[in-house]
C-alpha positions as YAML, in Angstrom:
chain: A
units: angstrom
residues:
- id: 1
  name: MET
  ca: [282.58, 245.69, 181.16]
- id: 2
  name: SER
  ca: [279.50, 244.73, 179.17]
- id: 3
  name: GLU
  ca: [277.18, 242.14, 180.67]
- id: 4
  name: TRP
  ca: [277.29, 240.25, 177.37]
- id: 5
  name: LEU
  ca: [281.10, 240.13, 177.55]
- id: 6
  name: VAL
  ca: [280.94, 238.88, 181.14]
- id: 7
  name: LEU
  ca: [278.41, 236.23, 180.12]
- id: 8
  name: THR
  ca: [280.53, 235.11, 177.17]
- id: 9
  name: LEU
  ca: [283.68, 234.89, 179.28]
- id: 10
  name: ALA
  ca: [281.86, 232.97, 182.01]
- id: 11
  name: MET
  ca: [280.43, 230.45, 179.53]
- id: 12
  name: LEU
  ca: [283.77, 230.01, 177.76]
- id: 13
  name: GLY
  ca: [285.51, 229.66, 181.11]
- id: 14
  name: ALA
  ca: [283.10, 226.97, 182.29]
- id: 15
  name: CYS
  ca: [283.55, 225.02, 179.04]
- id: 16
  name: ALA
  ca: [287.32, 225.39, 179.23]
- id: 17
  name: VAL
  ca: [287.43, 224.05, 182.80]
- id: 18
  name: VAL
  ca: [285.36, 221.00, 181.85]
- id: 19
  name: VAL
  ca: [287.50, 220.28, 178.78]
- id: 20
  name: ALA
  ca: [290.73, 220.80, 180.74]
- id: 21
  name: VAL
  ca: [289.69, 218.52, 183.59]
- id: 22
  name: THR
  ca: [288.57, 215.83, 181.15]
- id: 23
  name: PHE
  ca: [291.84, 216.09, 179.20]
- id: 24
  name: VAL
  ca: [294.00, 215.92, 182.35]
- id: 25
  name: ARG
  ca: [292.02, 212.98, 183.71]
- id: 26
  name: HIS
  ca: [292.37, 211.15, 180.39]
- id: 27
  name: ARG
  ca: [296.14, 211.73, 180.28]
- id: 28
  name: THR
  ca: [296.64, 210.62, 183.89]
- id: 29
  name: ALA
  ca: [294.35, 207.60, 183.75]
- id: 30
  name: ALA
  ca: [295.88, 204.23, 184.48]
- id: 31
  name: GLU
  ca: [296.63, 201.88, 181.61]
- id: 32
  name: ASP
  ca: [294.15, 199.33, 182.87]
- id: 33
  name: ASP
  ca: [291.35, 201.90, 183.23]
- id: 34
  name: ASP
  ca: [288.37, 200.73, 181.17]
- id: 35
  name: PRO
  ca: [286.00, 203.57, 180.11]
- id: 36
  name: ASN
  ca: [283.28, 201.00, 179.60]
- id: 37
  name: ASP
  ca: [283.14, 200.52, 183.37]
- id: 38
  name: THR
  ca: [282.06, 204.17, 183.79]
- id: 39
  name: PRO
  ca: [278.27, 204.53, 183.97]
- id: 40
  name: ASP
  ca: [276.68, 206.20, 180.96]
- id: 41
  name: VAL
  ca: [275.84, 209.72, 182.15]
- id: 42
  name: ILE
  ca: [274.04, 211.05, 179.11]
- id: 43
  name: GLU
  ca: [270.60, 210.19, 180.49]
- id: 44
  name: TYR
  ca: [271.60, 211.73, 183.82]
- id: 45
  name: MET
  ca: [272.78, 214.92, 182.11]
- id: 46
  name: THR
  ca: [269.63, 215.08, 180.00]
- id: 47
  name: MET
  ca: [267.46, 214.78, 183.08]
- id: 48
  name: TRP
  ca: [269.25, 217.57, 184.92]
- id: 49
  name: ILE
  ca: [269.27, 219.83, 181.88]
- id: 50
  name: GLY
  ca: [265.50, 219.42, 181.71]
- id: 51
  name: VAL
  ca: [265.11, 220.06, 185.45]
- id: 52
  name: VAL
  ca: [267.27, 223.18, 185.43]
- id: 53
  name: TYR
  ca: [265.53, 224.55, 182.35]
- id: 54
  name: ALA
  ca: [262.11, 223.85, 183.88]
- id: 55
  name: ILE
  ca: [263.12, 225.87, 186.94]
- id: 56
  name: VAL
  ca: [264.30, 228.74, 184.75]
- id: 57
  name: LEU
  ca: [261.05, 228.67, 182.76]
- id: 58
  name: GLY
  ca: [259.00, 228.64, 185.96]
- id: 59
  name: LEU
  ca: [260.86, 231.62, 187.39]
- id: 60
  name: ALA
  ca: [260.49, 233.53, 184.11]
- id: 61
  name: ILE
  ca: [256.75, 232.88, 183.95]
- id: 62
  name: ALA
  ca: [256.32, 233.87, 187.60]
- id: 63
  name: GLY
  ca: [258.29, 237.08, 186.99]
- id: 64
  name: VAL
  ca: [256.33, 238.26, 183.97]
- id: 65
  name: TRP
  ca: [253.01, 237.30, 185.59]
- id: 66
  name: GLU
  ca: [253.92, 239.27, 188.72]
- id: 67
  name: ALA
  ca: [254.78, 242.26, 186.52]
- id: 68
  name: ARG
  ca: [251.41, 242.00, 184.77]
- id: 69
  name: VAL
  ca: [249.54, 241.82, 188.10]
- id: 70
  name: ALA
  ca: [251.49, 244.83, 189.37]
- id: 71
  name: ALA
  ca: [250.62, 246.75, 186.19]
- id: 72
  name: GLN
  ca: [246.92, 246.04, 186.74]
- id: 73
  name: ASP
  ca: [247.29, 247.17, 190.37]
- id: 74
  name: HIS
  ca: [248.76, 250.48, 189.19]
- id: 75
  name: VAL
  ca: [245.73, 251.01, 186.97]
- id: 76
  name: GLN
  ca: [243.35, 250.17, 189.81]
- id: 77
  name: ALA
  ca: [245.13, 252.50, 192.22]
- id: 78
  name: GLU
  ca: [245.09, 255.39, 189.74]
- id: 79
  name: ALA
  ca: [241.43, 254.92, 188.88]
- id: 80
  name: GLN
  ca: [240.45, 254.66, 192.56]
- id: 81
  name: ALA
  ca: [242.36, 257.83, 193.48]
- id: 82
  name: LEU
  ca: [240.70, 259.78, 190.66]
- id: 83
  name: HIS
  ca: [237.29, 258.44, 191.70]
- id: 84
  name: GLU
  ca: [237.93, 259.58, 195.27]
- id: 85
  name: ILE
  ca: [238.81, 263.06, 194.01]
- id: 86
  name: SER
  ca: [235.62, 263.21, 191.99]
- id: 87
  name: GLU
  ca: [233.53, 262.14, 194.97]
- id: 88
  name: ARG
  ca: [235.21, 264.13, 197.73]
- id: 89
  name: VAL
  ca: [234.87, 267.48, 195.96]
- id: 90
  name: ARG
  ca: [231.11, 267.45, 196.57]
- id: 91
  name: VAL
  ca: [231.73, 269.60, 199.68]
- id: 92
  name: TYR
  ca: [233.18, 272.38, 197.50]
- id: 93
  name: PRO
  ca: [231.13, 275.14, 195.85]
- id: 94
  name: PRO
  ca: [229.30, 273.98, 192.69]
- id: 95
  name: ASP
  ca: [231.55, 275.83, 190.26]
- id: 96
  name: VAL
  ca: [234.75, 274.44, 191.80]
- id: 97
  name: ARG
  ca: [233.27, 270.96, 192.17]
- id: 98
  name: ASP
  ca: [232.05, 270.85, 188.57]
- id: 99
  name: ARG
  ca: [235.37, 272.12, 187.20]
- id: 100
  name: ILE
  ca: [237.39, 269.50, 189.07]
- id: 101
  name: ARG
  ca: [235.02, 266.71, 188.09]
- id: 102
  name: SER
  ca: [235.09, 267.84, 184.48]
- id: 103
  name: ASP
  ca: [238.89, 267.83, 184.45]
- id: 104
  name: VAL
  ca: [238.97, 264.37, 186.05]
- id: 105
  name: ASN
  ca: [236.56, 263.05, 183.41]
- id: 106
  name: THR
  ca: [238.64, 264.62, 180.66]
- id: 107
  name: TYR
  ca: [241.78, 263.00, 181.98]
- id: 108
  name: VAL
  ca: [240.18, 259.57, 182.36]
- id: 109
  name: GLY
  ca: [238.66, 259.83, 178.89]
- id: 110
  name: HIS
  ca: [242.07, 260.65, 177.44]
- id: 111
  name: VAL
  ca: [243.68, 257.69, 179.24]
- id: 112
  name: VAL
  ca: [241.04, 255.21, 178.09]
- id: 113
  name: LYS
  ca: [240.52, 256.40, 174.53]
- id: 114
  name: THR
  ca: [243.94, 257.73, 173.52]
- id: 115
  name: GLU
  ca: [246.75, 257.01, 175.95]
- id: 116
  name: TRP
  ca: [246.01, 253.30, 176.28]
- id: 117
  name: LYS
  ca: [246.55, 252.77, 172.55]
- id: 118
  name: THR
  ca: [249.78, 254.78, 172.71]
- id: 119
  name: MET
  ca: [251.00, 252.61, 175.58]
- id: 120
  name: ALA
  ca: [250.22, 249.42, 173.63]
- id: 121
  name: ASP
  ca: [251.72, 250.60, 170.33]
- id: 122
  name: GLN
  ca: [254.64, 252.77, 171.43]
- id: 123
  name: GLY
  ca: [255.35, 251.73, 175.02]
- id: 124
  name: HIS
  ca: [254.98, 255.09, 176.77]
- id: 125
  name: VAL
  ca: [252.39, 257.46, 178.18]
- id: 126
  name: THR
  ca: [251.47, 260.75, 176.52]
- id: 127
  name: LYS
  ca: [252.48, 264.32, 177.28]
- id: 128
  name: GLU
  ca: [248.82, 265.29, 177.05]
- id: 129
  name: GLY
  ca: [248.05, 262.94, 179.92]
- id: 130
  name: ASP
  ca: [250.75, 264.59, 182.01]
- id: 131
  name: ARG
  ca: [249.26, 267.99, 181.24]
- id: 132
  name: LEU
  ca: [245.72, 266.94, 182.12]
- id: 133
  name: LEU
  ca: [246.81, 265.44, 185.43]
- id: 134
  name: ALA
  ca: [248.77, 268.60, 186.21]
- id: 135
  name: ARG
  ca: [245.58, 270.59, 185.62]
- id: 136
  name: ILE
  ca: [243.74, 268.41, 188.15]
- id: 137
  name: ARG
  ca: [246.53, 269.01, 190.64]
- id: 138
  name: ALA
  ca: [246.29, 272.75, 190.09]
- id: 139
  name: ASP
  ca: [242.51, 272.68, 190.50]
- id: 140
  name: VAL
  ca: [242.80, 270.92, 193.84]
- id: 141
  name: THR
  ca: [245.83, 272.61, 195.36]
- id: 142
  name: ASP
  ca: [245.05, 276.17, 194.23]
- id: 143
  name: TYR
  ca: [241.62, 276.27, 195.85]
- id: 144
  name: GLN
  ca: [241.47, 278.03, 199.21]
- id: 145
  name: PRO
  ca: [238.87, 276.44, 201.52]
- id: 146
  name: LYS
  ca: [236.20, 278.87, 202.71]
- id: 147
  name: SER
  ca: [235.05, 276.90, 205.75]
- id: 148
  name: ASP
  ca: [236.27, 274.35, 208.28]
- id: 149
  name: PHE
  ca: [234.30, 271.64, 206.49]
- id: 150
  name: GLU
  ca: [236.05, 272.40, 203.20]
- id: 151
  name: ALA
  ca: [239.39, 272.63, 205.00]
- id: 152
  name: GLN
  ca: [238.92, 269.11, 206.38]
- id: 153
  name: ALA
  ca: [238.42, 267.80, 202.85]
- id: 154
  name: TYR
  ca: [241.36, 269.71, 201.36]
- id: 155
  name: GLN
  ca: [244.29, 267.58, 202.59]
- id: 156
  name: PRO
  ca: [242.68, 264.22, 201.72]
- id: 157
  name: LEU
  ca: [242.04, 265.57, 198.22]
- id: 158
  name: VAL
  ca: [245.69, 266.58, 197.89]
- id: 159
  name: ASP
  ca: [246.71, 263.11, 199.10]
- id: 160
  name: GLN
  ca: [244.51, 261.49, 196.44]
- id: 161
  name: VAL
  ca: [246.08, 263.65, 193.74]
- id: 162
  name: THR
  ca: [249.50, 262.49, 194.94]
- id: 163
  name: ALA
  ca: [248.31, 258.87, 194.89]
- id: 164
  name: ALA
  ca: [247.04, 259.26, 191.32]
- id: 165
  name: ASP
  ca: [250.32, 260.85, 190.26]
- id: 166
  name: GLN
  ca: [252.35, 258.04, 191.82]
- id: 167
  name: ALA
  ca: [250.15, 255.38, 190.22]
- id: 168
  name: ARG
  ca: [250.50, 257.08, 186.84]
- id: 169
  name: ALA
  ca: [254.29, 257.17, 187.21]
- id: 170
  name: ALA
  ca: [254.29, 253.47, 188.11]
- id: 171
  name: ARG
  ca: [252.07, 252.74, 185.10]
- id: 172
  name: ALA
  ca: [254.46, 254.66, 182.86]
- id: 173
  name: ASP
  ca: [257.44, 252.70, 184.21]
- id: 174
  name: SER
  ca: [255.77, 249.35, 183.52]
- id: 175
  name: THR
  ca: [254.69, 249.98, 179.93]
- id: 176
  name: GLY
  ca: [257.73, 248.38, 178.34]
- id: 177
  name: ALA
  ca: [259.02, 244.82, 178.31]
- id: 178
  name: THR
  ca: [260.12, 243.44, 181.67]
- id: 179
  name: MET
  ca: [262.48, 240.66, 180.56]
- id: 180
  name: PRO
  ca: [266.09, 241.72, 179.80]
- id: 181
  name: GLY
  ca: [267.73, 240.55, 176.60]
- id: 182
  name: VAL
  ca: [270.21, 238.36, 178.47]
- id: 183
  name: VAL
  ca: [267.30, 236.43, 180.01]
- id: 184
  name: TRP
  ca: [265.78, 235.83, 176.58]
- id: 185
  name: PHE
  ca: [269.18, 234.59, 175.42]
- id: 186
  name: GLY
  ca: [269.18, 232.07, 178.25]
- id: 187
  name: LEU
  ca: [265.60, 230.99, 177.62]
- id: 188
  name: ILE
  ca: [266.06, 230.45, 173.89]
- id: 189
  name: GLY
  ca: [269.51, 228.92, 174.28]
- id: 190
  name: GLY
  ca: [268.18, 226.61, 176.99]
- id: 191
  name: ALA
  ca: [265.32, 225.56, 174.72]
- id: 192
  name: VAL
  ca: [267.78, 224.68, 171.94]
- id: 193
  name: VAL
  ca: [269.95, 222.66, 174.30]
- id: 194
  name: THR
  ca: [267.00, 220.92, 175.96]
- id: 195
  name: ILE
  ca: [265.40, 219.92, 172.65]
- id: 196
  name: GLY
  ca: [268.81, 219.07, 171.21]
- id: 197
  name: MET
  ca: [269.37, 216.52, 173.96]
- id: 198
  name: VAL
  ca: [266.45, 214.56, 172.50]
- id: 199
  name: PHE
  ca: [268.59, 213.94, 169.42]
- id: 200
  name: ALA
  ca: [271.59, 213.13, 171.59]
- id: 201
  name: LEU
  ca: [269.58, 210.18, 172.87]
- id: 202
  name: GLN
  ca: [269.35, 208.91, 169.28]
- id: 203
  name: ILE
  ca: [265.58, 209.24, 168.90]
- id: 204
  name: ARG
  ca: [264.17, 206.68, 166.49]
- id: 205
  name: ARG
  ca: [261.41, 207.17, 163.98]
- id: 206
  name: THR
  ca: [258.77, 205.20, 165.80]
- id: 207
  name: ALA
  ca: [255.40, 206.93, 165.98]
- id: 208
  name: ARG
  ca: [255.43, 207.01, 169.77]
- id: 209
  name: GLU
  ca: [258.83, 208.67, 170.07]
- id: 210
  name: LEU
  ca: [258.08, 211.17, 167.32]
- id: 211
  name: ILE
  ca: [254.80, 212.15, 168.98]
- id: 212
  name: LEU
  ca: [256.45, 212.57, 172.38]
- id: 213
  name: ALA
  ca: [259.32, 214.60, 170.92]
- id: 214
  name: GLY
  ca: [256.86, 216.79, 169.03]
- id: 215
  name: LEU
  ca: [254.69, 217.37, 172.11]
- id: 216
  name: PHE
  ca: [257.77, 218.15, 174.20]
- id: 217
  name: SER
  ca: [258.98, 220.73, 171.67]
- id: 218
  name: ALA
  ca: [255.49, 222.22, 171.34]
- id: 219
  name: LEU
  ca: [255.24, 222.58, 175.13]
- id: 220
  name: ILE
  ca: [258.50, 224.50, 175.32]
- id: 221
  name: ALA
  ca: [257.40, 226.72, 172.42]
- id: 222
  name: PHE
  ca: [254.10, 227.39, 174.18]
- id: 223
  name: LEU
  ca: [255.81, 228.34, 177.44]
- id: 224
  name: LEU
  ca: [258.19, 230.69, 175.64]
- id: 225
  name: PHE
  ca: [255.23, 232.26, 173.85]
- id: 226
  name: LEU
  ca: [253.45, 232.65, 177.19]
- id: 227
  name: ILE
  ca: [256.46, 234.49, 178.63]
- id: 228
  name: TRP
  ca: [256.63, 236.74, 175.57]
- id: 229
  name: ASP
  ca: [252.89, 237.43, 175.77]
- id: 230
  name: PHE
  ca: [253.04, 238.42, 179.45]
- id: 231
  name: ASP
  ca: [256.27, 240.38, 178.97]
- id: 232
  name: ALA
  ca: [254.46, 243.58, 177.84]
- id: 233
  name: PRO
  ca: [251.81, 244.23, 180.54]
- id: 234
  name: TYR
  ca: [249.74, 246.72, 178.52]
- id: 235
  name: SER
  ca: [249.83, 245.12, 175.08]
- id: 236
  name: ARG
  ca: [249.74, 241.75, 173.34]
- id: 237
  name: GLY
  ca: [247.25, 239.06, 174.30]
- id: 238
  name: VAL
  ca: [246.83, 238.69, 178.07]
- id: 239
  name: SER
  ca: [247.34, 242.33, 179.03]
- id: 240
  name: ALA
  ca: [246.27, 244.66, 181.79]
- id: 241
  name: SER
  ca: [243.05, 246.42, 180.88]
- id: 242
  name: ALA
  ca: [241.47, 249.82, 181.46]
- id: 243
  name: ASP
  ca: [238.35, 248.25, 182.99]
- id: 244
  name: ALA
  ca: [239.11, 249.85, 186.36]
- id: 245
  name: PHE
  ca: [238.62, 253.31, 184.83]
- id: 246
  name: LEU
  ca: [235.47, 252.25, 183.01]
- id: 247
  name: ASP
  ca: [233.99, 250.64, 186.13]
- id: 248
  name: LEU
  ca: [234.50, 253.74, 188.27]
- id: 249
  name: PHE
  ca: [233.60, 256.21, 185.51]
- id: 250
  name: PRO
  ca: [230.74, 254.47, 183.66]
- id: 251
  name: ASN
  ca: [229.63, 257.75, 182.06]
- id: 252
  name: LEU
  ca: [232.69, 257.54, 179.78]
- id: 253
  name: THR
  ca: [231.53, 254.35, 178.09]
- id: 254
  name: GLY
  ca: [228.97, 256.17, 176.01]
...
């Protein structure tokens, strides 16, 4: 069963229960029951709608912000692992060391100058990046240490290649939007209901009420925009950056 169908049935079911209970209570009410004695609950309902929607907005903002921070952590972990590879190979013979460092620089340059734009525009990493990282792995794993000193450096280098590969995979998984469509439906629908309750309170045209209603609506629009902006960790406004690569490989900035 589709999640949208489940959601629709649940919402219709909740509305039906409320309408049914209200109808039954009205039919079974005593003749001397005066509805005017019942406290007006519209302000109470408005307050709780605002509270519930504020909680939902807060959770959504926290979720997308956490996803953005995690995306930046993936970048930092990948850049640090590649930097460690580039530094640790100094114990290898010059030709092997220079080849590995050159391949690492080529990969980082591709990520910063080409792949980052692809991630922002198309939401995925590139096949060329996969190939370049595979070449680094082959450089490291295919080399046979010639001394005990080189052998001691071999396994840590392999571990750093694995760490870079895992960080790249995590970066690839976090390139797209993090908020499901059903959540956006709830956020937008909640905004409509919350703002609509302002009109249910029969807002007048006094300058003070109009200003407050406008500011309230603008605040909700801003928070929804903030969620949308954070929702894609590697694109839009406040996005994860490639500064970690540039900081650890400053020679690529030229």
